[in-house]
Amino acid sequence: MYTPTKFLKGLSCNLCGTEYPHGNVFTCPRCGMQGILDAQFDYDAVGEVMTTAALESRPLNQWRYMELLPVSPEVPLPHLQIGWTPVYDVPRLAREIGIRKLYLKDDGRNPTSSFKDRASSIGVLKAIEFGLDTIACASTGNAASSLAGLAAAVGLKSVIFIPDRAPEPKVTQLLIFGATVLKVHGTYEDAFDLCRAACEKFGWYNRNSGTNPYLVEGKKTAGLEIGEYFSRDRGALPDWVVVSVGDGCTVGGIGKGLQEMRQLGFIERVPRLLGVQAEGARPIVEAFHSGKDLVPSSSDTLADSIAVGTPRNWRRAIKQIRASCGEMIAVTDGEILDAMRMTARLGGIFGEPAGVAGVAGLRRAIRGGIVKPDESAIVVITGNGLKDIASAKEAAGEAFIVEPSLDELEMLLKKIQPCS
Ligand SMILES: *Cc1c(COP(=O)(O)O)cnc(C)c1O
């Protein structure tokens, strides 16, 4: 057994505020499944160590913020490059969607090609810390492929529960990393419940970012990075940080990271968060605007990574978005496919549908007057486009067919570019 960082004070319930010590725990025993626990840190002590000068000499990955991560400094870190993903200034895309300044942060550049590696890496370290040799999750998407990859990197076994109708390419990514993949005859909910029961029975660690209090701390590193990046003379801190929202952990985590960077004095204000859901799966947008408790919705969108009808972490998402004076918006699948083309052609980044939903949301927010044309924004591109070729093909169109002849080629070029 290892002990976690001394900067971690404990866990606090987001509903009743009860404090709990660090441990292999999930939701609040008093409040049940709705009582998500939130890791608390000693910011005065962190501030003395994690200074601008200290960060200068640290490696360019998410572990540079070790004092703010709920892991033990004694557990060896995965050797893969996680975090400190590139930030690009993309003026042509900015002009197209009608904003003065636009940055993209490409989180598709993480080891398994999605933002989820920031959280899975914390999950595998916690499993080792608690002395467990197996980690499990129920998912067909990036959480699963990320977990399989990170478990392989640190030498843990992984068990993934998937529903009957999981897409073949994603199953292949799990299998190549050596995960034990179990197709459950039933729905995603059935797979989720079986996974939780199996973890309890067999002593596996449960990587379920909706309720696991530690994983979301990995997601906040993107917020820490944005704060640090713009504290170092790289231009003004953007007015908006735009994130796609499924379960709500990503936007909630990024919000927490930005709040921490303000508390530590790296930035003077927290940018406004714009949370983006798909029209067909927008329960958090509804709860945000109604001010009422979340009502589960359909989960009907081609952006499978944010197709969540029953999100578990919606309170954290809404709390952080409100704390930043932010907004929430929903976009159609058509707008997402448009954003996929635009982000690739004008930004040079190929994102999966959920990965570019933020670009679609920002465009709609500008048209709707929520975001002003003279403001600035950074969109987190949360996953790589090669993850979902079927959707990409819908956005991309078809190749031309030509005989191996220069004359034929010239004729074809005239046909497809008649005026040039
Ligand atoms: C998981 C995921 C999201 C949304 O994160 P939540 O924590 O579920 O809100 C967005 N984009 C991609 C690519 C994802 O895999």
Coordinates of N, CA and C in Angstrom, one line a residue, residues 215-365:
L215 N -10.7 10.1 -10.7 CA -10.5 10.2 -12.1 C -10.7 11.6 -12.6
V216 N -11.7 12.3 -12.2 CA -12.0 13.6 -12.7 C -10.9 14.6 -12.4
E217 N -10.1 14.3 -11.4 CA -8.9 15.1 -11.1 C -7.9 15.1 -12.3
G218 N -7.9 13.9 -13.0 CA -7.0 13.9 -14.2 C -7.6 14.8 -15.2
K219 N -8.9 14.8 -15.4 CA -9.5 15.7 -16.4 C -9.2 17.2 -16.1
K220 N -9.0 17.5 -14.9 CA -8.8 18.9 -14.6 C -7.5 19.4 -15.1
T221 N -6.6 18.5 -15.4 CA -5.2 18.9 -15.9 C -5.3 19.7 -17.2
A222 N -6.4 19.5 -18.0 CA -6.5 20.4 -19.2 C -6.8 21.8 -18.8
G223 N -7.5 22.0 -17.7 CA -7.8 23.4 -17.2 C -6.5 24.0 -16.6
L224 N -5.7 23.1 -15.9 CA -4.5 23.6 -15.4 C -3.5 24.1 -16.5
E225 N -3.5 23.2 -17.5 CA -2.6 23.5 -18.7 C -3.0 24.8 -19.4
I226 N -4.4 25.0 -19.6 CA -4.8 26.2 -20.2 C -4.4 27.5 -19.4
G227 N -4.6 27.3 -18.1 CA -4.3 28.4 -17.2 C -2.8 28.7 -17.2
E228 N -2.0 27.7 -17.1 CA -0.5 27.9 -17.2 C 0.0 28.5 -18.5
Y229 N -0.6 27.9 -19.6 CA -0.2 28.3 -20.9 C -0.3 29.8 -21.2
F230 N -1.5 30.3 -20.8 CA -1.8 31.7 -21.1 C -1.2 32.6 -20.0
S231 N -0.6 32.0 -18.9 CA 0.1 32.9 -17.9 C 1.5 33.2 -18.4
R232 N 1.9 32.5 -19.5 CA 3.3 32.7 -19.9 C 3.4 33.5 -21.2
D233 N 2.9 34.6 -21.2 CA 3.1 35.5 -22.3 C 2.8 35.0 -23.7
R234 N 1.7 34.1 -23.8 CA 1.4 33.6 -25.1 C 0.1 34.2 -25.6
G235 N -0.1 35.4 -25.2 CA -1.4 36.1 -25.6 C -2.3 36.1 -24.4
A236 N -3.4 36.9 -24.5 CA -4.3 37.0 -23.4 C -5.1 35.8 -23.2
L237 N -5.4 35.5 -21.9 CA -6.3 34.4 -21.6 C -7.6 34.5 -22.4
P238 N -8.0 33.4 -23.1 CA -9.3 33.6 -23.8 C -10.5 33.9 -23.0
D239 N -11.5 34.5 -23.6 CA -12.7 34.8 -22.8 C -13.5 33.6 -22.5
W240 N -13.5 32.6 -23.5 CA -14.3 31.4 -23.4 C -13.4 30.1 -23.5
V241 N -13.8 29.1 -22.7 CA -13.2 27.8 -22.9 C -14.4 26.9 -23.3
V242 N -14.3 26.2 -24.4 CA -15.4 25.5 -25.0 C -15.2 24.0 -24.9
V243 N -16.1 23.2 -24.4 CA -15.9 21.8 -24.2 C -17.2 21.0 -24.5
S244 N -17.1 19.9 -25.1 CA -18.3 19.1 -25.4 C -18.6 18.3 -24.1
V245 N -19.9 18.0 -23.9 CA -20.4 17.5 -22.6 C -21.2 16.2 -22.8
G246 N -20.8 15.1 -22.2 CA -21.6 13.9 -22.1 C -22.1 13.6 -20.7
D247 N -21.2 13.0 -20.0 CA -21.5 12.8 -18.5 C -21.3 14.0 -17.7
G248 N -20.4 14.9 -18.2 CA -20.2 16.2 -17.5 C -18.9 16.3 -16.7
C249 N -18.1 15.2 -16.7 CA -16.9 15.2 -15.9 C -15.8 16.0 -16.6
T250 N -15.8 16.1 -17.9 CA -14.8 16.8 -18.6 C -14.9 18.3 -18.4
V251 N -16.1 18.8 -18.6 CA -16.3 20.3 -18.4 C -16.1 20.6 -16.9
G252 N -16.7 19.7 -16.0 CA -16.5 20.0 -14.6 C -15.1 20.0 -14.2
G253 N -14.3 19.0 -14.7 CA -12.9 18.9 -14.3 C -12.1 20.1 -14.8
I254 N -12.4 20.5 -16.1 CA -11.6 21.6 -16.6 C -12.0 22.9 -15.8
G255 N -13.2 23.0 -15.5 CA -13.6 24.2 -14.6 C -12.9 24.2 -13.3
K256 N -12.7 23.0 -12.7 CA -12.0 23.0 -11.4 C -10.6 23.3 -11.6
G257 N -10.0 22.8 -12.7 CA -8.6 23.2 -13.0 C -8.3 24.7 -13.1
L258 N -9.3 25.3 -13.8 CA -9.1 26.7 -14.1 C -9.3 27.5 -12.7
Q259 N -10.3 27.1 -11.9 CA -10.5 27.7 -10.6 C -9.2 27.6 -9.8
E260 N -8.6 26.4 -9.8 CA -7.3 26.2 -9.0 C -6.2 27.1 -9.5
M261 N -6.1 27.3 -10.8 CA -5.0 28.2 -11.3 C -5.3 29.6 -10.9
R262 N -6.5 30.0 -10.8 CA -6.8 31.3 -10.3 C -6.5 31.5 -8.9
Q263 N -6.9 30.4 -8.1 CA -6.6 30.5 -6.7 C -5.1 30.5 -6.4
L264 N -4.3 29.8 -7.3 CA -2.8 29.8 -7.1 C -2.2 31.0 -7.7
G265 N -2.9 31.9 -8.3 CA -2.4 33.2 -8.8 C -1.8 33.1 -10.2
F266 N -2.0 32.0 -10.9 CA -1.4 31.9 -12.3 C -2.3 32.8 -13.3
I267 N -3.6 32.8 -13.0 CA -4.4 33.7 -13.9 C -5.3 34.5 -12.9
E268 N -5.8 35.7 -13.5 CA -6.5 36.6 -12.6 C -8.0 36.3 -12.6
R269 N -8.5 35.7 -13.7 CA -9.9 35.4 -13.8 C -10.1 34.0 -14.4
V270 N -11.3 33.4 -14.2 CA -11.6 32.1 -14.9 C -12.4 32.4 -16.1
P271 N -11.9 31.9 -17.3 CA -12.7 32.1 -18.5 C -14.1 31.6 -18.4
R272 N -15.0 32.1 -19.2 CA -16.4 31.5 -19.1 C -16.4 30.2 -19.9
L273 N -17.1 29.2 -19.2 CA -17.2 27.9 -19.8 C -18.4 27.8 -20.7
L274 N -18.2 27.3 -22.0 CA -19.3 27.0 -22.8 C -19.4 25.5 -23.0
G275 N -20.4 24.9 -22.4 CA -20.6 23.4 -22.5 C -21.6 23.1 -23.6
V276 N -21.2 22.1 -24.5 CA -21.9 21.8 -25.7 C -22.4 20.4 -25.7
Q277 N -23.7 20.2 -25.8 CA -24.2 18.8 -26.0 C -24.9 18.7 -27.4
A278 N -25.2 17.5 -27.8 CA -25.9 17.2 -29.0 C -27.4 17.4 -28.8
E279 N -28.1 17.9 -29.8 CA -29.6 18.0 -29.7 C -30.2 16.8 -29.2
G280 N -29.8 15.6 -29.7 CA -30.5 14.4 -29.4 C -30.1 13.8 -28.0
A281 N -29.2 14.4 -27.3 CA -28.8 14.0 -26.0 C -28.4 15.2 -25.2
R282 N -29.4 16.0 -24.7 CA -29.1 17.3 -24.1 C -29.7 17.4 -22.7
P283 N -29.7 16.4 -21.9 CA -30.3 16.5 -20.6 C -29.6 17.6 -19.7
I284 N -28.3 17.7 -19.8 CA -27.7 18.7 -18.9 C -28.0 20.1 -19.4
V285 N -28.1 20.3 -20.7 CA -28.5 21.7 -21.2 C -29.9 22.0 -20.7
E286 N -30.8 21.0 -20.7 CA -32.1 21.3 -20.1 C -32.1 21.6 -18.7
A287 N -31.3 20.8 -17.9 CA -31.3 21.1 -16.4 C -30.6 22.5 -16.2
F288 N -29.6 22.8 -17.0 CA -28.9 24.1 -16.8 C -29.9 25.2 -17.0
H289 N -30.7 25.1 -18.0 CA -31.7 26.3 -18.3 C -32.9 26.3 -17.4
S290 N -33.4 25.1 -17.0 CA -34.6 25.0 -16.2 C -34.3 25.3 -14.7
G291 N -33.0 25.0 -14.3 CA -32.7 25.2 -12.9 C -33.2 24.0 -12.0
K292 N -33.8 23.0 -12.7 CA -34.4 21.9 -11.9 C -33.4 20.7 -12.0
D293 N -33.8 19.7 -11.3 CA -33.0 18.4 -11.3 C -33.1 17.8 -12.7
L294 N -32.0 17.1 -13.0 CA -31.9 16.5 -14.4 C -33.0 15.4 -14.6
V295 N -33.5 15.5 -15.8 CA -34.5 14.5 -16.3 C -33.8 13.7 -17.4
P296 N -33.6 12.4 -17.2 CA -32.9 11.6 -18.3 C -33.6 11.8 -19.6
S297 N -32.8 11.8 -20.7 CA -33.3 12.0 -22.0 C -32.9 10.9 -23.0
S298 N -33.2 11.1 -24.2 CA -32.8 10.2 -25.3 C -31.3 10.3 -25.4
S299 N -30.6 9.4 -26.1 CA -29.2 9.6 -26.4 C -28.9 9.3 -27.9
D300 N -29.6 10.2 -28.7 CA -29.7 10.0 -30.1 C -28.8 11.0 -30.8
T301 N -27.6 10.6 -31.1 CA -26.7 11.5 -31.9 C -25.5 10.7 -32.4
L302 N -25.0 11.1 -33.6 CA -23.9 10.4 -34.1 C -22.6 10.6 -33.3
A303 N -22.6 11.6 -32.5 CA -21.4 11.9 -31.6 C -21.5 10.9 -30.4
D304 N -21.1 9.7 -30.7 CA -21.3 8.6 -29.7 C -20.6 8.9 -28.3
S305 N -19.5 9.6 -28.3 CA -18.8 9.9 -27.1 C -19.6 10.8 -26.1
I306 N -20.6 11.5 -26.7 CA -21.4 12.4 -25.8 C -22.8 12.0 -25.9
A307 N -23.1 10.8 -26.3 CA -24.5 10.3 -26.4 C -24.9 9.7 -25.0
V308 N -25.1 10.6 -24.0 CA -25.3 10.1 -22.7 C -26.7 10.7 -22.3
G309 N -27.7 9.8 -22.1 CA -29.0 10.2 -21.7 C -29.2 10.3 -20.2
T310 N -28.4 9.5 -19.5 CA -28.5 9.5 -18.0 C -27.1 9.9 -17.4
P311 N -26.7 11.1 -17.5 CA -25.4 11.5 -17.0 C -25.3 11.4 -15.5
R312 N -24.2 11.0 -15.0 CA -24.1 10.8 -13.5 C -23.4 12.0 -12.8
N313 N -22.7 12.8 -13.6 CA -21.9 13.9 -13.0 C -22.5 15.3 -13.4
W314 N -23.8 15.4 -13.7 CA -24.3 16.6 -14.2 C -24.2 17.8 -13.2
R315 N -24.3 17.5 -11.9 CA -24.3 18.6 -10.9 C -22.9 19.3 -10.9
R316 N -21.9 18.5 -11.0 CA -20.5 19.1 -11.1 C -20.4 20.0 -12.3
A317 N -20.9 19.5 -13.4 CA -20.8 20.2 -14.7 C -21.5 21.6 -14.6
I318 N -22.8 21.6 -14.1 CA -23.5 22.8 -14.0 C -22.9 23.7 -13.0
K319 N -22.5 23.2 -11.9 CA -21.9 24.0 -10.8 C -20.7 24.8 -11.4
Q320 N -19.8 24.1 -12.1 CA -18.6 24.8 -12.6 C -19.0 25.8 -13.7
I321 N -19.9 25.4 -14.6 CA -20.3 26.3 -15.7 C -20.9 27.6 -15.1
R322 N -21.8 27.5 -14.0 CA -22.3 28.6 -13.4 C -21.3 29.5 -12.7
A323 N -20.3 28.8 -12.0 CA -19.3 29.5 -11.3 C -18.5 30.4 -12.2
S324 N -18.4 30.0 -13.5 CA -17.6 30.7 -14.5 C -18.5 31.7 -15.2
C325 N -19.7 31.9 -14.8 CA -20.7 32.7 -15.6 C -20.8 32.2 -17.0
G326 N -20.7 30.9 -17.2 CA -20.8 30.3 -18.5 C -22.1 30.1 -19.1
E327 N -22.2 29.3 -20.1 CA -23.4 29.0 -20.8 C -23.4 27.5 -21.3
M328 N -24.6 27.0 -21.7 CA -24.7 25.7 -22.3 C -25.5 25.8 -23.6
I329 N -25.2 25.0 -24.5 CA -25.9 25.1 -25.8 C -25.9 23.7 -26.4
A330 N -26.9 23.4 -27.3 CA -26.9 22.1 -28.0 C -26.8 22.3 -29.5
V331 N -26.2 21.4 -30.2 CA -26.0 21.5 -31.7 C -26.6 20.2 -32.3
T332 N -27.0 20.3 -33.6 CA -27.5 19.2 -34.3 C -26.3 18.4 -34.9
D333 N -26.7 17.1 -35.3 CA -25.6 16.3 -35.9 C -25.1 16.9 -37.2
G334 N -26.0 17.6 -37.9 CA -25.6 18.3 -39.2 C -24.5 19.4 -38.9
E335 N -24.7 20.1 -37.8 CA -23.8 21.1 -37.4 C -22.4 20.5 -37.0
I336 N -22.5 19.3 -36.4 CA -21.3 18.6 -35.9 C -20.5 18.2 -37.2
L337 N -21.2 17.6 -38.2 CA -20.5 17.2 -39.4 C -19.9 18.4 -40.1
D338 N -20.6 19.6 -40.1 CA -20.0 20.8 -40.7 C -18.7 21.2 -39.9
A339 N -18.8 21.1 -38.6 CA -17.7 21.5 -37.8 C -16.5 20.5 -38.0
M340 N -16.8 19.3 -38.3 CA -15.8 18.3 -38.5 C -15.0 18.7 -39.8
R341 N -15.7 19.0 -40.9 CA -15.1 19.5 -42.1 C -14.3 20.8 -41.9
M342 N -14.9 21.7 -41.2 CA -14.3 23.1 -41.0 C -13.0 22.9 -40.2
T343 N -13.1 22.2 -39.1 CA -11.9 22.0 -38.2 C -10.8 21.4 -38.9
A344 N -11.1 20.4 -39.8 CA -10.0 19.7 -40.6 C -9.5 20.7 -41.6
R345 N -10.4 21.3 -42.4 CA -9.9 22.1 -43.6 C -9.3 23.5 -43.2
L346 N -9.8 24.1 -42.1 CA -9.3 25.4 -41.8 C -8.5 25.4 -40.5
G347 N -8.5 24.3 -39.8 CA -7.7 24.2 -38.6 C -6.6 23.1 -38.6
G348 N -6.7 22.2 -39.6 CA -5.7 21.2 -39.8 C -5.8 20.1 -38.7
I349 N -7.0 20.0 -38.0 CA -7.1 18.9 -37.0 C -8.4 18.1 -37.4
F350 N -8.2 16.8 -37.4 CA -9.2 15.8 -37.7 C -9.8 15.3 -36.4
G351 N -10.9 15.8 -36.0 CA -11.5 15.3 -34.7 C -12.7 14.4 -34.9
E352 N -13.0 13.6 -33.9 CA -14.2 12.8 -34.0 C -15.4 13.7 -33.7
P353 N -16.7 13.2 -34.0 CA -17.8 14.1 -33.8 C -17.9 14.8 -32.4
A354 N -17.7 14.0 -31.3 CA -17.7 14.7 -30.0 C -16.5 15.6 -29.8
G355 N -15.5 15.3 -30.6 CA -14.2 16.1 -30.5 C -14.4 17.4 -31.1
V356 N -15.2 17.6 -32.1 CA -15.4 18.9 -32.7 C -16.8 19.5 -32.4
A357 N -17.6 18.9 -31.5 CA -18.9 19.4 -31.2 C -18.7 20.8 -30.5
G358 N -17.6 21.1 -29.9 CA -17.3 22.4 -29.3 C -17.2 23.5 -30.3
V359 N -16.6 23.1 -31.5 CA -16.5 24.1 -32.6 C -17.9 24.4 -33.1
A360 N -18.7 23.4 -33.2 CA -20.1 23.6 -33.7 C -20.9 24.5 -32.7
G361 N -20.6 24.2 -31.4 CA -21.3 25.0 -30.3 C -20.9 26.4 -30.3
L362 N -19.6 26.6 -30.5 CA -19.1 28.0 -30.5 C -19.7 28.8 -31.6
R363 N -19.8 28.1 -32.8 CA -20.3 28.8 -34.0 C -21.8 29.2 -33.7
R364 N -22.5 28.3 -33.1 CA -23.9 28.6 -32.9 C -24.0 29.7 -31.8
A365 N -23.2 29.7 -30.8 CA -23.2 30.7 -29.7 C -22.9 32.1 -30.2

